[in-house]
XYZ file of N, CA and C in Angstrom:
666
model
N 0.840 -1.212 0.000
C 0.000 0.000 0.000
C 0.876 1.264 0.000
N 1.951 1.162 0.846
C 2.872 2.289 0.916
C 3.518 2.530 -0.446
N 3.883 1.419 -1.101
C 4.498 1.512 -2.426
C 3.538 2.140 -3.426
N 2.247 1.771 -3.355
C 1.221 2.303 -4.266
C 1.055 3.807 -4.072
N 1.095 4.274 -2.798
C 0.943 5.712 -2.505
C 2.105 6.507 -3.086
N 3.324 5.928 -2.945
C 4.509 6.609 -3.495
C 4.408 6.709 -5.004
N 3.910 5.657 -5.641
C 3.752 5.641 -7.092
C 2.771 6.707 -7.552
N 1.645 6.855 -6.838
C 0.641 7.882 -7.186
C 1.226 9.284 -7.055
N 2.020 9.488 -5.977
C 2.633 10.800 -5.753
C 3.616 11.144 -6.880
N 4.386 10.137 -7.308
C 5.358 10.348 -8.380
C 4.664 10.710 -9.684
N 3.549 10.001 -9.975
C 2.782 10.280 -11.206
C 2.214 11.687 -11.159
N 1.718 12.090 -9.975
C 1.117 13.422 -9.817
C 2.162 14.519 -10.031
N 3.361 14.316 -9.428
C 4.433 15.303 -9.585
C 4.883 15.411 -11.035
N 4.965 14.299 -11.724
C 5.377 14.285 -13.132
C 4.381 15.044 -13.997
N 3.082 14.838 -13.701
C 2.021 15.524 -14.462
C 2.108 17.028 -14.264
N 2.329 17.445 -13.001
C 2.440 18.886 -12.716
C 3.631 19.500 -13.449
N 4.751 18.766 -13.481
C 5.955 19.251 -14.154
C 5.706 19.453 -15.639
N 4.988 18.503 -16.269
C 4.691 18.595 -17.687
C 3.779 19.775 -17.993
N 2.783 20.017 -17.077
C 1.860 21.142 -17.272
C 2.603 22.474 -17.203
N 3.534 22.560 -16.213
C 4.325 23.788 -16.087
C 5.185 24.007 -17.314
N 5.735 22.918 -17.845
C 6.567 23.005 -19.041
C 5.764 23.535 -20.213
N 4.522 23.049 -20.344
C 3.659 23.495 -21.435
C 3.287 24.966 -21.265
N 3.048 25.372 -20.000
C 2.692 26.768 -19.733
C 3.869 27.685 -20.051
N 5.090 27.216 -19.733
C 6.287 28.009 -20.014
C 6.515 28.190 -21.499
N 6.267 27.143 -22.254
C 6.546 27.175 -23.678
C 5.505 27.970 -24.457
N 4.322 28.155 -23.877
C 3.250 28.844 -24.585
C 3.596 30.298 -24.903
N 4.125 31.086 -23.938
C 4.501 32.464 -24.255
C 5.527 32.551 -25.364
N 6.438 31.565 -25.431
C 7.435 31.556 -26.486
C 6.775 31.504 -27.850
N 5.737 30.681 -27.973
C 5.011 30.568 -29.237
C 4.349 31.889 -29.588
N 3.759 32.564 -28.569
C 3.112 33.864 -28.789
C 4.141 34.891 -29.236
N 5.336 34.849 -28.582
C 6.407 35.774 -28.940
C 6.846 35.587 -30.376
N 6.954 34.322 -30.800
C 7.361 34.038 -32.168
C 6.347 34.574 -33.169
N 5.059 34.432 -32.857
C 4.003 34.948 -33.732
C 4.085 36.463 -33.816
N 4.323 37.104 -32.630
C 4.416 38.560 -32.585
C 5.590 39.059 -33.419
N 6.770 38.394 -33.285
C 7.950 38.786 -34.060
C 7.705 38.622 -35.541
N 7.054 37.509 -35.891
C 6.764 37.242 -37.298
C 5.851 38.304 -37.873
N 4.834 38.730 -37.076
C 3.890 39.751 -37.529
C 4.592 41.094 -37.695
N 5.514 41.418 -36.734
C 6.254 42.680 -36.819
C 7.096 42.738 -38.078
N 7.800 41.620 -38.374
C 8.621 41.565 -39.577
C 7.770 41.715 -40.825
N 6.599 41.054 -40.826
C 5.700 41.133 -41.977
C 5.200 42.546 -42.181
N 4.809 43.229 -41.055
C 4.328 44.614 -41.139
C 5.423 45.526 -41.658
N 6.679 45.274 -41.196
C 7.807 46.093 -41.630
C 8.030 45.972 -43.123
N 7.970 44.754 -43.649
C 8.140 44.524 -45.083
C 7.040 45.208 -45.865
N 5.788 45.082 -45.388
C 4.653 45.709 -46.075
C 4.775 47.221 -46.068
N 5.261 47.778 -44.935
C 5.417 49.226 -44.843
C 6.447 49.718 -45.844
N 7.576 48.996 -45.966
C 8.611 49.378 -46.915
C 8.086 49.320 -48.336
N 7.306 48.283 -48.633
C 6.749 48.137 -49.976
C 5.801 49.283 -50.288
N 5.000 49.715 -49.277
C 4.064 50.823 -49.469
C 4.821 52.122 -49.735
N 5.877 52.358 -48.939
C 6.668 53.570 -49.126
C 7.296 53.602 -50.517
N 7.823 52.482 -50.947
C 8.439 52.417 -52.271
C 7.417 52.704 -53.347
N 6.216 52.135 -53.201
C 5.155 52.359 -54.186
C 4.751 53.827 -54.220
N 4.658 54.443 -53.018
C 4.259 55.851 -52.958
C 5.289 56.743 -53.648
N 6.571 56.454 -53.411
C 7.624 57.239 -54.064
C 7.565 57.047 -55.562
N 7.389 55.806 -55.976
C 7.330 55.496 -57.403
C 6.146 56.196 -58.057
N 4.985 56.169 -57.387
C 3.796 56.824 -57.942
C 3.989 58.333 -58.023
N 4.691 58.897 -57.011
C 4.932 60.338 -57.008
C 5.792 60.736 -58.198
N 6.783 59.934 -58.529
C 7.639 60.218 -59.678
C 6.840 60.136 -60.966
N 5.904 59.181 -61.042
C 5.165 58.948 -62.268
C 3.874 59.766 -62.352
N 3.637 60.605 -61.343
C 2.388 61.356 -61.290
C 2.191 62.223 -62.530
N 3.269 62.885 -62.976
C 3.198 63.744 -64.155
C 3.834 63.059 -65.362
N 3.691 61.770 -65.425
C 4.330 60.999 -66.492
C 3.960 61.569 -67.853
N 4.965 61.865 -68.649
C 4.727 62.398 -69.990
C 4.800 63.904 -70.054
N 4.570 64.596 -68.938
C 4.646 66.061 -68.943
C 6.094 66.521 -68.779
N 6.409 67.633 -69.429
C 7.732 68.219 -69.246
C 7.892 68.689 -67.803
N 9.100 68.570 -67.277
C 9.347 68.983 -65.906
C 9.334 70.508 -65.767
N 9.380 70.946 -64.521
C 9.341 72.376 -64.190
C 10.745 72.851 -63.818
N 11.105 74.022 -64.303
C 12.367 74.660 -63.904
C 12.040 76.061 -63.397
N 12.162 76.271 -62.102
C 11.828 77.557 -61.509
C 13.036 78.493 -61.510
N 12.781 79.764 -61.782
C 13.859 80.763 -61.803
C 14.635 80.792 -60.489
N 13.915 80.644 -59.388
C 14.547 80.770 -58.072
C 15.575 79.675 -57.803
N 15.519 78.602 -58.595
C 16.445 77.482 -58.395
C 17.702 77.593 -59.253
N 17.829 78.704 -60.006
C 18.943 78.852 -60.950
C 19.890 79.967 -60.512
N 21.183 79.703 -60.601
C 22.209 80.729 -60.412
C 23.123 80.724 -61.635
N 23.225 81.863 -62.311
C 24.078 81.981 -63.492
C 25.522 82.216 -63.049
N 26.410 81.376 -63.592
C 27.815 81.362 -63.170
C 27.946 81.256 -61.651
N 26.954 80.592 -61.059
C 26.977 80.326 -59.623
C 26.774 81.536 -58.743
N 26.387 82.708 -59.346
C 26.331 83.950 -58.576
C 25.035 84.741 -58.731
N 24.468 84.776 -59.927
C 23.361 85.697 -60.193
C 22.051 84.979 -60.491
N 20.960 85.555 -59.968
C 19.625 85.088 -60.331
C 19.306 85.551 -61.753
N 18.151 85.163 -62.257
C 17.804 85.557 -63.624
C 17.652 87.076 -63.747
N 17.123 87.726 -62.731
C 17.024 89.193 -62.698
C 18.046 89.705 -61.685
N 18.905 90.624 -62.115
C 19.953 91.101 -61.213
C 20.266 92.570 -61.497
N 21.155 93.147 -60.704
C 21.524 94.559 -60.823
C 22.519 94.768 -61.969
N 22.367 95.891 -62.680
C 23.253 96.211 -63.800
C 24.724 96.253 -63.363
N 24.977 96.755 -62.166
C 26.359 96.873 -61.675
C 27.048 95.513 -61.550
N 26.268 94.447 -61.464
C 26.849 93.110 -61.325
C 27.150 92.452 -62.674
N 26.663 93.062 -63.760
C 26.867 92.449 -65.078
C 28.356 92.308 -65.401
N 29.088 93.417 -65.348
C 30.512 93.376 -65.695
C 31.322 92.579 -64.675
N 30.880 92.593 -63.419
C 31.599 91.836 -62.388
C 31.608 90.341 -62.694
N 30.504 89.846 -63.241
C 30.363 88.404 -63.466
C 30.654 88.006 -64.910
N 30.172 88.817 -65.874
C 30.294 88.436 -67.285
C 31.328 89.250 -68.062
N 31.724 90.375 -67.521
C 32.627 91.259 -68.250
C 31.842 92.296 -69.045
N 32.540 93.148 -69.745
C 31.901 94.198 -70.541
C 31.142 93.592 -71.720
N 29.973 94.148 -72.011
C 29.150 93.638 -73.117
C 29.887 93.750 -74.444
N 29.743 92.732 -75.292
C 30.349 92.770 -76.629
C 29.670 93.820 -77.498
N 28.354 93.956 -77.328
C 27.579 94.943 -78.097
C 26.238 95.168 -77.415
N 25.552 96.232 -77.826
C 24.219 96.537 -77.299
C 23.309 96.957 -78.452
N 22.011 96.884 -78.214
C 21.041 97.320 -79.233
C 19.753 97.751 -78.530
N 19.239 98.910 -78.929
C 17.975 99.366 -78.363
C 16.845 98.430 -78.785
N 15.981 98.113 -77.854
C 14.856 97.238 -78.169
C 13.908 97.886 -79.163
N 13.872 99.202 -79.161
C 12.992 99.912 -80.095
C 13.388 99.645 -81.544
N 14.635 99.215 -81.764
C 15.091 98.908 -83.121
C 14.556 97.564 -83.610
N 14.291 96.678 -82.696
C 13.795 95.346 -83.081
C 12.316 95.164 -82.775
N 11.812 95.985 -81.834
C 10.401 95.938 -81.441
C 9.922 94.506 -81.157
N 10.464 93.884 -80.121
C 10.013 92.533 -79.766
C 8.565 92.553 -79.303
N 7.850 91.474 -79.573
C 6.432 91.442 -79.190
C 6.267 91.283 -77.678
N 7.289 90.768 -77.031
C 7.247 90.650 -75.574
C 8.677 90.641 -75.039
N 8.854 91.154 -73.836
C 10.182 91.112 -73.216
C 10.032 91.183 -71.703
N 11.123 90.957 -71.009
C 11.081 90.762 -69.554
C 10.519 91.967 -68.812
N 10.972 93.172 -69.183
C 10.610 94.372 -68.427
C 9.552 95.221 -69.136
N 8.685 94.610 -69.895
C 7.714 95.375 -70.684
C 6.725 96.157 -69.818
N 6.572 95.763 -68.561
C 5.653 96.477 -67.666
C 6.382 97.457 -66.752
N 7.648 97.731 -67.064
C 8.459 98.628 -66.236
C 8.861 99.872 -67.027
N 8.467 101.053 -66.556
C 8.855 102.311 -67.204
C 8.272 102.466 -68.601
N 8.845 103.414 -69.365
C 8.331 103.678 -70.716
C 9.048 102.845 -71.777
N 10.158 102.211 -71.422
C 10.853 101.311 -72.341
C 11.685 101.991 -73.412
N 11.742 103.317 -73.415
C 12.457 104.032 -74.487
C 13.948 103.696 -74.535
N 14.537 103.536 -73.368
C 15.978 103.273 -73.314
C 16.316 101.807 -73.015
N 15.310 100.970 -73.025
C 15.562 99.546 -72.790
C 16.395 98.979 -73.933
N 17.315 98.131 -73.601
C 18.204 97.600 -74.645
C 18.625 96.161 -74.363
N 19.161 95.554 -75.410
C 19.760 94.227 -75.298
C 21.251 94.382 -75.022
N 21.768 93.518 -74.190
C 23.204 93.414 -73.964
C 23.643 92.045 -74.475
N 24.681 92.022 -75.302
C 25.165 90.750 -75.863
C 26.564 90.448 -75.336
N 26.739 89.214 -74.899
C 28.047 88.794 -74.396
C 28.243 87.299 -74.659
N 29.265 86.958 -75.462
C 29.563 85.553 -75.775
C 28.316 84.802 -76.254
N 27.616 85.418 -77.198
C 26.396 84.867 -77.800
C 25.167 84.962 -76.893
N 25.368 85.176 -75.603
C 24.232 85.297 -74.686
C 23.542 86.640 -74.878
N 22.237 86.653 -74.621
C 21.438 87.870 -74.780
C 20.776 88.227 -73.453
N 21.003 89.458 -73.013
C 20.419 89.969 -71.777
C 19.541 91.172 -72.104
N 18.546 91.424 -71.276
C 17.688 92.594 -71.438
C 17.947 93.559 -70.291
N 18.033 94.842 -70.616
C 18.368 95.855 -69.632
C 17.355 96.988 -69.630
N 16.856 97.312 -68.436
C 16.033 98.500 -68.245
C 16.536 99.218 -66.999
N 16.933 100.469 -67.157
C 17.491 101.256 -66.058
C 18.612 100.474 -65.362
N 18.441 100.123 -64.093
C 19.505 99.438 -63.350
C 19.256 97.939 -63.184
N 18.332 97.420 -63.972
C 18.012 95.993 -63.888
C 18.406 95.266 -65.171
N 18.826 94.018 -65.020
C 19.174 93.162 -66.159
C 18.492 91.813 -65.979
N 17.996 91.264 -67.093
C 17.382 89.940 -67.059
C 17.961 89.056 -68.152
N 18.054 87.764 -67.876
C 18.599 86.819 -68.857
C 17.505 86.409 -69.832
N 17.762 86.637 -71.129
C 16.856 86.202 -72.190
C 17.306 84.844 -72.722
N 18.565 84.790 -73.151
C 19.148 83.541 -73.644
C 20.587 83.444 -73.159
N 20.942 82.291 -72.652
C 22.253 82.104 -72.032
C 22.986 80.960 -72.714
N 24.147 81.279 -73.290
C 24.955 80.265 -73.975
C 26.058 79.773 -73.044
N 26.297 78.475 -73.097
C 27.305 77.863 -72.233
C 28.675 77.881 -72.916
N 29.173 79.095 -73.142
C 30.466 79.298 -73.801
C 31.448 79.967 -72.847
N 32.746 79.776 -73.118
C 33.803 80.455 -72.355
C 33.653 80.277 -70.842
N 33.303 79.069 -70.443
C 33.204 78.773 -69.013
C 31.877 79.123 -68.378
N 30.919 79.663 -69.156
C 29.605 79.968 -68.591
C 28.909 78.689 -68.122
N 28.211 78.798 -67.016
C 27.467 77.652 -66.488
C 26.315 78.144 -65.620
N 25.442 77.235 -65.259
C 24.403 77.537 -64.275
C 24.466 76.491 -63.167
N 24.027 76.891 -61.994
C 23.775 75.943 -60.915
C 22.271 75.798 -60.802
N 21.790 74.591 -60.982
C 20.358 74.327 -60.829
C 20.174 73.422 -59.622
N 19.619 73.976 -58.557
C 19.481 73.253 -57.287
C 20.827 72.670 -56.856
N 21.882 73.435 -57.107
C 23.218 73.015 -56.711
C 23.929 72.138 -57.717
N 23.242 71.730 -58.790
C 23.841 70.882 -59.823
C 24.414 71.768 -60.924
N 25.670 71.573 -61.255
C 26.320 72.394 -62.271
C 26.002 71.877 -63.672
N 25.522 72.780 -64.518
C 25.268 72.479 -65.931
C 26.125 73.425 -66.756
N 26.986 72.863 -67.603
C 27.848 73.694 -68.441
C 27.978 73.087 -69.832
N 28.902 73.621 -70.620
C 29.044 73.181 -72.005
C 29.500 71.748 -72.172
N 29.952 71.117 -71.108
C 30.367 69.717 -71.188
C 29.252 68.755 -70.778
N 28.138 69.300 -70.283
C 27.016 68.452 -69.847
C 26.347 67.796 -71.052
N 26.082 66.509 -70.950
C 25.502 65.745 -72.057
C 23.997 65.586 -71.892
N 23.374 65.059 -72.940
C 21.938 64.772 -72.864
C 21.658 63.780 -71.747
N 22.520 62.784 -71.585
C 22.330 61.803 -70.514
C 22.442 62.450 -69.139
N 23.315 63.449 -69.001
C 23.409 64.179 -67.733
C 22.091 64.886 -67.428
N 21.528 65.530 -68.431
C 20.277 66.271 -68.247
C 19.103 65.312 -68.041
N 19.196 64.125 -68.619
C 18.139 63.120 -68.449
C 17.949 62.762 -66.971
N 19.031 62.794 -66.208
C 18.954 62.461 -64.784
C 18.146 63.495 -64.006
N 18.098 64.720 -64.527
C 17.362 65.799 -63.854
C 15.954 65.944 -64.428
N 15.834 65.867 -65.762
C 14.555 66.083 -66.446
C 14.240 64.902 -67.379
N 13.933 63.735 -66.819
C 13.732 62.539 -67.658
C 12.589 62.656 -68.655
N 11.466 63.265 -68.242
C 10.324 63.379 -69.157
C 10.633 64.302 -70.325
N 11.248 65.439 -70.024
C 11.568 66.402 -71.084
C 12.553 65.820 -72.086
N 13.533 65.062 -71.593
C 14.489 64.432 -72.507
C 13.803 63.336 -73.317
N 12.848 62.667 -72.695
C 12.080 61.650 -73.430
C 11.322 62.291 -74.592
N 10.898 63.549 -74.400
C 10.141 64.274 -75.428
C 11.037 65.140 -76.317
N 12.322 64.869 -76.340
C 13.281 65.691 -77.083
C 12.936 65.741 -78.574
N 13.199 66.889 -79.190
C 12.918 67.047 -80.622
C 14.163 67.563 -81.339
N 14.161 67.452 -82.659
C 15.267 67.941 -83.482
C 14.761 69.018 -84.430
N 15.623 69.984 -84.737
C 15.245 71.019 -85.690
C 16.487 71.635 -86.307
N 16.292 72.246 -87.458
C 17.342 73.045 -88.099
C 17.091 74.494 -87.737
N 18.019 75.082 -87.010
C 17.837 76.437 -86.505
C 18.817 77.389 -87.173
N 18.345 78.559 -87.633
C 19.239 79.554 -88.238
C 20.356 79.947 -87.271
N 21.567 79.869 -87.748
C 22.704 80.217 -86.909
C 23.190 79.098 -86.008
N 22.410 78.039 -85.911
C 22.782 76.920 -85.049
C 23.038 75.640 -85.841
N 22.328 75.508 -86.955
C 22.373 74.251 -87.687
C 21.423 73.243 -87.067
N 21.767 71.973 -87.159
C 20.916 70.922 -86.621
C 21.151 70.789 -85.117
N 20.086 70.964 -84.359
C 20.186 70.898 -82.897
C 19.048 70.052 -82.336
N 19.198 69.688 -81.073
C 18.127 69.015 -80.341
C 17.615 69.955 -79.262
N 16.362 69.776 -78.900
C 15.694 70.735 -78.022
C 14.792 70.020 -77.026
N 14.874 70.437 -75.760
C 13.888 69.999 -74.773
C 13.194 71.228 -74.210
N 11.972 71.042 -73.742
C 11.185 72.139 -73.175
C 10.896 71.861 -71.704
N 10.934 72.917 -70.913
C 10.622 72.826 -69.490
C 9.533 73.826 -69.153
N 8.668 73.453 -68.235
C 7.603 74.357 -67.806
C 8.140 75.351 -66.774
N 7.494 76.515 -66.729
C 7.928 77.556 -65.791
C 7.203 77.490 -64.454
N 6.077 76.810 -64.407
C 5.341 76.695 -63.157
C 4.465 75.442 -63.184
N 4.117 74.956 -62.004
C 3.358 73.708 -61.881
C 1.939 73.854 -62.406
N 1.365 75.054 -62.242
C -0.031 75.271 -62.642
C -0.181 75.614 -64.120
N 0.929 75.702 -64.837
C 0.913 76.066 -66.261
C 0.251 77.425 -66.508
N 0.500 78.364 -65.592
C -0.045 79.713 -65.737
C 0.688 80.470 -66.841
N 2.000 80.283 -66.902
C 2.804 80.983 -67.909
C 2.498 80.468 -69.308
N 2.429 81.404 -70.264
C 2.232 81.026 -71.672
C 3.534 80.543 -72.307
N 4.639 80.887 -71.671
C 5.932 80.530 -72.242
C 6.497 79.256 -71.654
N 7.703 78.943 -72.073
C 8.420 77.803 -71.516
C 9.916 78.046 -71.677
N 10.694 77.142 -71.164
C 12.149 77.249 -71.230
C 12.675 76.208 -72.210
N 13.472 76.654 -73.158
C 14.103 75.744 -74.121
C 15.560 75.520 -73.744
N 15.975 74.272 -73.742
C 17.397 73.953 -73.611
C 17.840 73.289 -74.909
N 18.848 73.880 -75.539
C 19.346 73.386 -76.828
C 20.606 72.536 -76.628
N 20.723 71.512 -77.481
C 21.896 70.639 -77.478
C 22.502 70.605 -78.875
N 23.812 70.626 -78.910
C 24.541 70.512 -80.179
C 25.612 69.439 -79.995
N 25.585 68.430 -80.887
C 26.546 67.326 -80.780
C 26.516 66.687 -79.395
N 25.293 66.504 -78.893
C 25.056 65.808 -77.622
C 25.456 66.618 -76.389
N 25.845 67.890 -76.567
C 26.244 68.727 -75.438
C 25.284 69.897 -75.281
N 25.124 70.342 -74.035
C 24.284 71.509 -73.782
C 24.881 72.723 -74.486
N 24.035 73.455 -75.215
C 24.505 74.638 -75.940
C 24.000 75.930 -75.311
N 22.687 76.009 -75.050
C 22.131 77.251 -74.499
C 20.788 76.985 -73.832
N 20.344 77.978 -73.075
C 19.025 77.942 -72.447
C 18.319 79.254 -72.779
N 17.052 79.165 -73.170
C 16.332 80.338 -73.672
C 14.921 80.373 -73.094
N 14.512 81.557 -72.596
C 13.142 81.755 -72.121
C 12.283 82.199 -73.303
N 11.349 81.361 -73.690
C 10.546 81.604 -74.886
C 9.114 81.984 -74.502
N 8.597 83.031 -75.167
C 7.203 83.448 -74.979
C 6.556 83.669 -76.339
N 5.295 83.288 -76.472
C 4.602 83.510 -77.746
C 4.239 84.977 -77.913
N 4.069 85.404 -79.145
C 3.649 86.785 -79.418
C 2.132 86.905 -79.275
């Protein structure tokens, strides 16, 4: 009888030990499920972020990109509109000048400023600037004799290729066109928008010659 009682006690203790073991192992299983779910959520979150970035890039798919004046520095120093006193400091003395009244352009940068009688063009290394009183604006800028622009800190000069520009304006380069231009010969051309809302009637032309950037021109219809 004594032996039977000891046997029952041993069986009871063994059962309790097994139950405790099962209880201990249960949280481990829950932890594993939790870790697995966290990893899965993390992967899904990364995939969502990637998709959102990708969709944002493709949002204006097919449209020419935007180039804002405020993001451009000519020769790394001047905005598109600057003071006359800074012209010679940065570009040197003008090669030639011409009164606008002699050409009577249908539109120009400072047409709403003053009477325009003494407004003139300033020419330097093929580039064309417009001048009214003490203000100067860039009409067309040629990448000659070391001329360059900084666009959002990226340097664009006469050695920049179409592939270089493609990295900045992929849609516009995708829509590139060719033309025979007086004084230029056969060139390639991309167009950039001046604002996101397409309020401006004009656009910005960037010309390429022999696969290299040649000039940038602000174009407006008459």
